[in-house]
Tab-separated table of C-alpha atoms in Angstrom:
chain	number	residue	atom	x	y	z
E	1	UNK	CA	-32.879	-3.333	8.661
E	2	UNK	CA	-32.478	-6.500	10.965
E	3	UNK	CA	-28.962	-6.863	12.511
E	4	UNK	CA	-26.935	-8.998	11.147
E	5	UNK	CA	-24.769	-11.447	13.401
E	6	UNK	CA	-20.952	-11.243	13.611
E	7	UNK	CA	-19.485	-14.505	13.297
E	8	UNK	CA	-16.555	-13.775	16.248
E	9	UNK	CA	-16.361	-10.826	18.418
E	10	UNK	CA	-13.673	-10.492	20.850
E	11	UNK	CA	-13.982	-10.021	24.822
E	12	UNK	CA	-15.708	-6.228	24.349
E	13	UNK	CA	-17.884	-7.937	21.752
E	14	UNK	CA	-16.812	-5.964	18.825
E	15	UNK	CA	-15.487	-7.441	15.951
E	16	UNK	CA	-12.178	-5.454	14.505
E	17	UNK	CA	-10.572	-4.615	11.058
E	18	UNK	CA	-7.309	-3.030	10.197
E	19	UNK	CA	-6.011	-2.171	7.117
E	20	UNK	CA	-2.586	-1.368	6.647
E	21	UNK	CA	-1.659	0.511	3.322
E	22	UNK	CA	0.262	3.761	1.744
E	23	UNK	CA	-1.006	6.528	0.925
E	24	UNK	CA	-2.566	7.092	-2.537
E	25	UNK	CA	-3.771	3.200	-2.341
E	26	UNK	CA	-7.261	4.814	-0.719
E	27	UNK	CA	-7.188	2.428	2.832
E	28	UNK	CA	-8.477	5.457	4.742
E	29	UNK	CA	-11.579	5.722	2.175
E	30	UNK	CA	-12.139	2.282	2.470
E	31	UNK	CA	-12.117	2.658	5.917
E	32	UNK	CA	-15.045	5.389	5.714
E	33	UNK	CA	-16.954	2.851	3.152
E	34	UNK	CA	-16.720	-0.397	5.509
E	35	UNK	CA	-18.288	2.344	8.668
E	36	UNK	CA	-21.455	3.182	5.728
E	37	UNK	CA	-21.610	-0.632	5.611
E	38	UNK	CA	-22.951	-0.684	9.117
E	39	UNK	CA	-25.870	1.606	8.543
E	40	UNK	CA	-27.350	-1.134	5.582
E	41	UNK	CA	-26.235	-4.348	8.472
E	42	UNK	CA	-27.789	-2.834	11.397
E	43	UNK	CA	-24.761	-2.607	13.518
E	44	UNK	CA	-22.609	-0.560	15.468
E	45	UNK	CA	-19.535	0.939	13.947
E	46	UNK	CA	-16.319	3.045	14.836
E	47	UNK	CA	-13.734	4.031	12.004
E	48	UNK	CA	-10.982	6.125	11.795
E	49	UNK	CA	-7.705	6.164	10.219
E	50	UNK	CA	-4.165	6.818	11.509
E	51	UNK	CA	-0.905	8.521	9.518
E	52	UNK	CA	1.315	11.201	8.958
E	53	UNK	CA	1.767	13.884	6.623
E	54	UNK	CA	-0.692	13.277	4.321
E	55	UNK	CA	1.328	12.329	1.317
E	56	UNK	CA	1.094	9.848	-1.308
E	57	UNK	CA	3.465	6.690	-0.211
E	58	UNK	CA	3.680	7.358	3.602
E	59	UNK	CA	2.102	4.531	5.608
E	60	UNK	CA	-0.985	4.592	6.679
E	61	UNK	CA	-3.487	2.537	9.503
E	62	UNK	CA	-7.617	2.121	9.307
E	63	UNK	CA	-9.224	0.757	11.636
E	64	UNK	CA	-12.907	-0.185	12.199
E	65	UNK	CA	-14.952	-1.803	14.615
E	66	UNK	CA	-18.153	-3.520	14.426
E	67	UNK	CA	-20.755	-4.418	17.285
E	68	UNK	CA	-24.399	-5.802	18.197
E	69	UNK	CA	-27.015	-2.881	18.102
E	70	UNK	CA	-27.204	-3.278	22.017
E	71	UNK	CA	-23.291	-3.216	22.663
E	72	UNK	CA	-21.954	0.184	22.820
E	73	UNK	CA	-18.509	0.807	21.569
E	74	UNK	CA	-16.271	3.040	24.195
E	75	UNK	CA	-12.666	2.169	22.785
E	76	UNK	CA	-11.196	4.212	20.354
E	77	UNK	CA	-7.575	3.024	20.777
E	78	UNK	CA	-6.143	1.558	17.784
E	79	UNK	CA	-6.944	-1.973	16.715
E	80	UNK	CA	-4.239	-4.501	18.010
E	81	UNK	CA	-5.677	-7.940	17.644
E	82	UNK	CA	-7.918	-8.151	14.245
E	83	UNK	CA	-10.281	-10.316	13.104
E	84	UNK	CA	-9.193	-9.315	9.630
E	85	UNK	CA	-6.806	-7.570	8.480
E	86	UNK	CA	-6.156	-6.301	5.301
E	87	UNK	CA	-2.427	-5.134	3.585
E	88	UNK	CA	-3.060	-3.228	0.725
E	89	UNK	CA	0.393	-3.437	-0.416
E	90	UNK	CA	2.771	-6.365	-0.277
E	91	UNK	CA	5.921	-4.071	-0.234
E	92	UNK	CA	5.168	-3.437	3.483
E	93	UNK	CA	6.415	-6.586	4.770
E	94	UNK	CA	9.309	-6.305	6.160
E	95	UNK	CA	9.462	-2.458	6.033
E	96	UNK	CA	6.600	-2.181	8.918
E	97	UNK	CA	5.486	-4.295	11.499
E	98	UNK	CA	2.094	-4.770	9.395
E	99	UNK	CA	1.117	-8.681	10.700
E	100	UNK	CA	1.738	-7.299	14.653
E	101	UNK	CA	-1.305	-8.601	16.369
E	102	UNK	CA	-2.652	-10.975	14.000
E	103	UNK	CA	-3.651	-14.529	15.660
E	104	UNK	CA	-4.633	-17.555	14.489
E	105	UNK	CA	-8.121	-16.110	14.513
E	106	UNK	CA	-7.253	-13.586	11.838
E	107	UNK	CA	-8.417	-13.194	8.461
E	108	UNK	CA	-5.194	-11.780	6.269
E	109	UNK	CA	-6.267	-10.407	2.797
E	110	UNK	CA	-3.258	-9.241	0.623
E	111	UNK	CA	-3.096	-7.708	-2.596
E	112	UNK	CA	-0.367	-10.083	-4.282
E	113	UNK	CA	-0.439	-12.062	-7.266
E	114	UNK	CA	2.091	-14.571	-5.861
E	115	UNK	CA	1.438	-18.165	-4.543
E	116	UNK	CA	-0.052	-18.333	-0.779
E	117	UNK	CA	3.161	-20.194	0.211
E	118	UNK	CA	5.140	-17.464	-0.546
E	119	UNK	CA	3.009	-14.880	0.525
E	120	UNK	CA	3.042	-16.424	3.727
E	121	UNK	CA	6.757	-16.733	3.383
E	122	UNK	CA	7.033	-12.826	3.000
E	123	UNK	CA	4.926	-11.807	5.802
E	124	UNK	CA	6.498	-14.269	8.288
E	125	UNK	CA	2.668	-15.291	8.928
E	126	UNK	CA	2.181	-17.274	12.501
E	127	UNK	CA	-1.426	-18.720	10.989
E	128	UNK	CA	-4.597	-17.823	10.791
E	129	UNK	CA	-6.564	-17.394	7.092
E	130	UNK	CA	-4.792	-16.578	4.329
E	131	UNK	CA	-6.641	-14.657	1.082
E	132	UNK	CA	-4.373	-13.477	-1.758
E	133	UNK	CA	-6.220	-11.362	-4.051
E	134	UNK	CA	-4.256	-9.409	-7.177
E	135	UNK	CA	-6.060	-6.416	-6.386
E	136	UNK	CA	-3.908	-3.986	-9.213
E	137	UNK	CA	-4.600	-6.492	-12.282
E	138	UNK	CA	-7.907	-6.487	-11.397
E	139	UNK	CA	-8.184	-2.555	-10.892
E	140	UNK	CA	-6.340	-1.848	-14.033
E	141	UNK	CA	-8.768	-4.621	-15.737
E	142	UNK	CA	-12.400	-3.226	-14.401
E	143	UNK	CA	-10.561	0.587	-14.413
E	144	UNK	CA	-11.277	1.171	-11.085
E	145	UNK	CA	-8.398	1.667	-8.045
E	146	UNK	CA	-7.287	-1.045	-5.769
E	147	UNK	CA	-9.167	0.003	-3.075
E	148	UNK	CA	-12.551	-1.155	-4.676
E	149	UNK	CA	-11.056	-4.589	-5.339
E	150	UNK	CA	-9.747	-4.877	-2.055
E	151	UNK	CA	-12.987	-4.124	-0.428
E	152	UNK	CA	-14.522	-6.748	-1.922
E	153	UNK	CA	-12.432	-8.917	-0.770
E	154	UNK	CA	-12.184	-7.681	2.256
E	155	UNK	CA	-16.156	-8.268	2.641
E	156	UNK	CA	-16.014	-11.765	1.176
E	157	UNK	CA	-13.583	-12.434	3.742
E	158	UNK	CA	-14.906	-11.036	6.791
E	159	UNK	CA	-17.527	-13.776	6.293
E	160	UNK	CA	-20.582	-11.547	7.114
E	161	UNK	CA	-20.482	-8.285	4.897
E	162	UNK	CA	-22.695	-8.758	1.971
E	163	UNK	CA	-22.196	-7.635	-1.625
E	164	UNK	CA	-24.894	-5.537	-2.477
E	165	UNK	CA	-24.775	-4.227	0.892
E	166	UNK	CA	-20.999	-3.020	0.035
E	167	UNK	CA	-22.021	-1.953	-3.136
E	168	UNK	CA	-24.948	-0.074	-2.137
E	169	UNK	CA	-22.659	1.939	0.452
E	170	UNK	CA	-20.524	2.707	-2.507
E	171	UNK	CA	-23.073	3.934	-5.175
E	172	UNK	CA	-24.121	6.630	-2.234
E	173	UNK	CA	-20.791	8.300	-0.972
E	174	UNK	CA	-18.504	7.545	-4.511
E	175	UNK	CA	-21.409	7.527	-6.973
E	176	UNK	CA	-22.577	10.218	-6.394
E	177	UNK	CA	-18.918	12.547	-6.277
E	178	UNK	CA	-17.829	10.371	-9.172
E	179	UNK	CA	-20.501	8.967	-10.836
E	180	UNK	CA	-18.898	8.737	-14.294
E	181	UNK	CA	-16.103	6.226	-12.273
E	182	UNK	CA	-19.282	3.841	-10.549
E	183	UNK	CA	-19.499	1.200	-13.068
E	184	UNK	CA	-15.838	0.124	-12.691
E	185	UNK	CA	-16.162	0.613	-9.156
E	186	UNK	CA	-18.752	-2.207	-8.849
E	187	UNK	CA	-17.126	-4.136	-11.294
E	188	UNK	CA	-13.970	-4.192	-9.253
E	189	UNK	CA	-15.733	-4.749	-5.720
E	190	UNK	CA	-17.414	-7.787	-7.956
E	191	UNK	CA	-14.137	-9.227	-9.037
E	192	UNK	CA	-12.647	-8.590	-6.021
E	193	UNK	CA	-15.667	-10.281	-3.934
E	194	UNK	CA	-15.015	-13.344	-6.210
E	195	UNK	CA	-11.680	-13.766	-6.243
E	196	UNK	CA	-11.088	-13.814	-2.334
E	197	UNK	CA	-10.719	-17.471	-1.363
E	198	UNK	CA	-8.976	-18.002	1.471
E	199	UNK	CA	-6.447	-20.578	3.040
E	200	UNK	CA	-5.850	-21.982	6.222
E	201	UNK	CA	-2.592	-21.800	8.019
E	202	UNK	CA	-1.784	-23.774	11.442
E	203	UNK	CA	1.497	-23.158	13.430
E	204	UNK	CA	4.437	-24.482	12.040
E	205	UNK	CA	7.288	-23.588	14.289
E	206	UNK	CA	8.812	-21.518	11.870
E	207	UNK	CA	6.980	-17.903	12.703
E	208	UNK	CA	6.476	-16.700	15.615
E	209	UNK	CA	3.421	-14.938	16.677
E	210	UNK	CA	4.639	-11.009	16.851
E	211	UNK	CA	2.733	-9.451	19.530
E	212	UNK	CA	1.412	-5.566	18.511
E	213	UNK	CA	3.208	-2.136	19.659
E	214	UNK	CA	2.719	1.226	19.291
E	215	UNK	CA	5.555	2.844	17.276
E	216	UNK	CA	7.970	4.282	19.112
E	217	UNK	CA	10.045	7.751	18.797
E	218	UNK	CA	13.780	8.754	20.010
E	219	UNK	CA	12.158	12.190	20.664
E	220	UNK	CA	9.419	13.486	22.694
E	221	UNK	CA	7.897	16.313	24.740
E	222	UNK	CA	10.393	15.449	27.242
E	223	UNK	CA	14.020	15.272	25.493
E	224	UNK	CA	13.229	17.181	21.583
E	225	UNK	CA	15.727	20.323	21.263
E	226	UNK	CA	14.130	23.402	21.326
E	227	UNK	CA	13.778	24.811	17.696
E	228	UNK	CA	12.893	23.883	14.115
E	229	UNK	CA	14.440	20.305	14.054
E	230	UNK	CA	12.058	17.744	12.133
E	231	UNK	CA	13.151	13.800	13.248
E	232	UNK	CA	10.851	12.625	10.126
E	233	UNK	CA	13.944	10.652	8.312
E	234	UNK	CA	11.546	9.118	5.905
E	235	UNK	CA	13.064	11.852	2.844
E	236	UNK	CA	16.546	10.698	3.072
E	237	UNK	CA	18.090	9.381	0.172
E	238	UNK	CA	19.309	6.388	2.070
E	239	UNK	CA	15.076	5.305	2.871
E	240	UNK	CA	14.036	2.769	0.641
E	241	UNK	CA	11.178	3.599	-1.641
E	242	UNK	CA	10.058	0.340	-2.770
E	243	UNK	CA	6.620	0.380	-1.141
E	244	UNK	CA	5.424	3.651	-1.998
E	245	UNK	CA	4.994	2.537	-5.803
E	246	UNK	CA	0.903	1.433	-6.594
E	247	UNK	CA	2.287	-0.959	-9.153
E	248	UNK	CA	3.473	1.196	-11.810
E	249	UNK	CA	7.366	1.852	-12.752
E	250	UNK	CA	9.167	3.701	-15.209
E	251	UNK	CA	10.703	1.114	-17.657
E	252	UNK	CA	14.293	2.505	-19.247
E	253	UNK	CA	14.663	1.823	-22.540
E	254	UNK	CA	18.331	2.396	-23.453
E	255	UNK	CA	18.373	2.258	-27.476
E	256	UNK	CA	16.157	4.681	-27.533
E	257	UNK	CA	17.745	7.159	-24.612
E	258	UNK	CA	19.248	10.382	-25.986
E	259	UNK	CA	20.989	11.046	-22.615
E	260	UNK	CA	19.624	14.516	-22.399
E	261	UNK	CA	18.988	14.176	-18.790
E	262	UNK	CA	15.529	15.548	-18.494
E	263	UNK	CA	14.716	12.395	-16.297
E	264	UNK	CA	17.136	13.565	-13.656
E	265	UNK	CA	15.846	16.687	-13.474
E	266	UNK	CA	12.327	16.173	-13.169
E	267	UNK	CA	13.388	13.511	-10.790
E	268	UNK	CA	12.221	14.339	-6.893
E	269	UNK	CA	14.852	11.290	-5.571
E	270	UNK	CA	17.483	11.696	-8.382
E	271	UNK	CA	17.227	7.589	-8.745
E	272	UNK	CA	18.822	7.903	-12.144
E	273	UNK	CA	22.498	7.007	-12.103
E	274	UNK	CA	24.805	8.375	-14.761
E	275	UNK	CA	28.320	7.450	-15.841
E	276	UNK	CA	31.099	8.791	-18.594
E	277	UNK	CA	30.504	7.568	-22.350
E	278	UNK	CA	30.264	8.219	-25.910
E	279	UNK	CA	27.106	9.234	-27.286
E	280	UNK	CA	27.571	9.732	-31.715
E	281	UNK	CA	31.193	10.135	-31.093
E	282	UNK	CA	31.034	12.431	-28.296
E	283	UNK	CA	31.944	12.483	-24.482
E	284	UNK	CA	28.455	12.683	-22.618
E	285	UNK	CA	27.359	11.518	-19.282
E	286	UNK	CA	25.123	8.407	-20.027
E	287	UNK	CA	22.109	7.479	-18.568
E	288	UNK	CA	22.590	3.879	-16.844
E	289	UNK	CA	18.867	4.029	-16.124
E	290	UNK	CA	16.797	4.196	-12.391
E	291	UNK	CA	18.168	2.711	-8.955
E	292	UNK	CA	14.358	1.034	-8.279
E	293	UNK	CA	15.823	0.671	-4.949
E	294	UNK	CA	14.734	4.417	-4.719
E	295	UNK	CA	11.623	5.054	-7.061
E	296	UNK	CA	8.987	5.172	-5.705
E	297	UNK	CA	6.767	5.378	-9.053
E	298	UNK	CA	5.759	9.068	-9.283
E	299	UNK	CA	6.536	8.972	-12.926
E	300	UNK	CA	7.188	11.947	-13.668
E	301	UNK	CA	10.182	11.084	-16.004
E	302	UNK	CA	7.873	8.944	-17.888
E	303	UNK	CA	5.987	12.579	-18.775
E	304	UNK	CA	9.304	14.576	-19.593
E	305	UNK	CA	10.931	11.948	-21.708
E	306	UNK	CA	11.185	13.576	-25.117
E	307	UNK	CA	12.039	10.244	-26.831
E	308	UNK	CA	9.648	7.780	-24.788
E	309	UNK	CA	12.933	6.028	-23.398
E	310	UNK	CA	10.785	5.828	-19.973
E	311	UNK	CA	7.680	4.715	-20.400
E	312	UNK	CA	5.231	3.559	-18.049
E	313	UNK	CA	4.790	-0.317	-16.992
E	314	UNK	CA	3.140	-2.405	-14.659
E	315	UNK	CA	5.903	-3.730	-12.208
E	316	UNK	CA	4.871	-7.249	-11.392
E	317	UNK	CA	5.368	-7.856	-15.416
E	318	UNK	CA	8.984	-6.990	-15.663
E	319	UNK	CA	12.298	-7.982	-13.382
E	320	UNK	CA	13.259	-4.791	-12.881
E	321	UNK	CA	15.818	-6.249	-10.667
E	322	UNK	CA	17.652	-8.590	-12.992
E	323	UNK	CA	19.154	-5.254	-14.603
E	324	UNK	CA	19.426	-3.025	-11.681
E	325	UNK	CA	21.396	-0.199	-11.301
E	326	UNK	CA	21.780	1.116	-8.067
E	327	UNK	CA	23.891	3.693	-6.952
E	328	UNK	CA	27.450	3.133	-6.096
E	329	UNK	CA	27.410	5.458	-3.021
E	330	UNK	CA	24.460	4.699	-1.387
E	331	UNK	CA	25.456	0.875	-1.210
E	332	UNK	CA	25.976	-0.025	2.544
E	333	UNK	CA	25.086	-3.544	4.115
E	334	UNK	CA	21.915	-2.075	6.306
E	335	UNK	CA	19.821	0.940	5.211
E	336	UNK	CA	19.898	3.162	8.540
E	337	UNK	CA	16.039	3.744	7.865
E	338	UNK	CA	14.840	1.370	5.849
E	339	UNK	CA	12.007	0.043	8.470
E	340	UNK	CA	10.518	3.869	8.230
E	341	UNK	CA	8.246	3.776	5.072
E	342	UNK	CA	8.419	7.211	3.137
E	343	UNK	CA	7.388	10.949	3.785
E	344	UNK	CA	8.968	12.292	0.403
E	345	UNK	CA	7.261	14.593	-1.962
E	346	UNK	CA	4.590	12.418	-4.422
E	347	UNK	CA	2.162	14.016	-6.900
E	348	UNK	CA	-1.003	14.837	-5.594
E	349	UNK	CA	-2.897	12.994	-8.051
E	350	UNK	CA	-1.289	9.272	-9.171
E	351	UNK	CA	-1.013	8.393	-12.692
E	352	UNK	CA	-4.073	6.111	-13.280
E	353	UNK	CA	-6.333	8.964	-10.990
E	354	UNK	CA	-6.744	11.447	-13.802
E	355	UNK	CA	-7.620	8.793	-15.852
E	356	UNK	CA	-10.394	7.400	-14.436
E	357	UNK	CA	-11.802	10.328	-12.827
């Protein structure tokens, strides 16, 4: 197939992606599916992914570079300076240094159903290309993941990436694993291609561009004590969780709560906070309902519930702020870790997985 041409390239004359996610969202798969693209465009490709433990909710980095069939790509370091970049989950702003590196050359494609101004608003965005795509209503619509969705907006975007070549790419590594699941993963790389529209932003004064870093450790090969000592503080209790949900949440329903406590027992973060009551004219412990400051949308609780007082919802549809309960002893002014995304224990499978495959 004849080479297409890339629109920009940069001073190696590749043209770079990163995509900055959590685990479970399926960034590092998308990653693998955007390299396949560049067998059906002629071009030369390099992806590979960066992260952690491999658990659901920890953060996670893909990067991919394209090039002319005649340039040869020798740099393998991690992508600092994108032409697009994609954020798979909105929660990361703030938490992780996700827009590091993106110019006013960069393409930014978010899965958010808010307004661009306030997108832009939450990432602290210099300029560049805005897209704001509401990749998890449109999964949960087409039942397909938000991966799927965001790859076709992610090709829309890039400006050069067509749709049936994307699709194609898909129907050979997914389709054939899952075929049962390839009709609503077309349909969301279809919805997903359409929706993408982007918007230009020009320097206002009122972000500054945020040059990219490495992350940086207290320990290393030089200074770690000797012995069994794990610096990962993403499991404490005092780590917020926010951004390792994919857009579902337990909702509480207190009428119909029978205070039996199952829900903090299943619970791997013990978000649900408890306090002294009177439950059919007896003293009981009664449940106050989740600290969302902590859930990170496992829903497990939702499973264990013998009264279907937690059920599951979709959290962009209700405030789950507006009645929050957090807990009392983990309120301090700063979180000490709050900046390190999460390592703690998810199921291996999320909810909407089993369903669709």
């Amino acid at each position: 197939m004849q080479a297409i041409s890339l629109p920009q390239v940069n001073g190696y004359g590749y043209y770079e992606i990163r995509l900055e996610s959590i685990g479970g969202l399926g960034a590092n798969l998308s990653g693998k599916i955007l390299g396949e693209v560049s067998l059906r465009l002629g071009l030369n490709c390099s992806s590979f992914s960066s992260y952690g433990s491999e658990k659901r909710g920890s953060p996670v980095k893909a990067f991919v570079r394209y090039a002319a069939p005649e340039t040869p790509i020798r740099v393998n370091s991690p992508v600092e300076m994108p032409h697009l970049l994609g954020l798979f989950h909105e929660r990361l702003a703030g938490k992780l240094p996700v827009m590091a590196g993106a110019t006013e050359a960069t393409t930014v494609v978010v899965n958010s159903a808010q307004e661009p101004d306030a997108v832009r608003e939450m990432l602290r965005m210099h300029a560049g290309t805005l897209v704001c795509v509401d990749a998890q209503a449109i999964a949960a619509q087409a039942k397909t993941r938000v991966n799927m969705v965001m790859l076709g907006a992610l090709a829309k975007a890039s400006g050069f990436i067509p749709q049936d070549a994307l699709e194609h790419a898909v129907s050979e590594t997914l389709g054939v694993k899952y075929p049962q699941a390839l009709q609503g993963n077309l349909d969301g790389i279809r919805q997903g291609y359409e929706a993408a529209a982007g918007r230009k932003l020009e320097p206002d004064g009122r972000f500054p561009l945020v040059p990219y870093a490495e992350p940086q450790t207290h320990w290393g090969w030089k200074n770690a004590p000797i012995g069994g000592v794990v610096p990962v503080y993403g499991s404490t209790v005092k780590n917020d969780l926010t951004a390792s949900r994919e857009g579902y949440i337990p909702v509480f329903k207190r009428e119909t709560c029978i205070h039996c406590g199952m829900c903090d027992i299943t619970c791997p973060d013990m978000v649900f906070q408890f306090a002294r009551g009177e439950y059919k004219g007896k003293p009981r412990m009664m449940n106050q309902g989740p600290d969302y400051h902590h859930c990170k949308g496992c829903l497990r609780c939702c499973k264990i519930c013998p009264t279907d007082a937690l059920t599951t919802g979709n959290e962009r549809e209700h405030d789950i702020w507006a009645n929050h309960v957090r807990n009392r002893d983990l309120i301090v002014k700063q979180m000490q870790f709050e900046d390190a995304g999460t390592n703690s224990y998810m199921e291996s499978e999320s909810a909407t997985v089993n369903e669709l495959y």
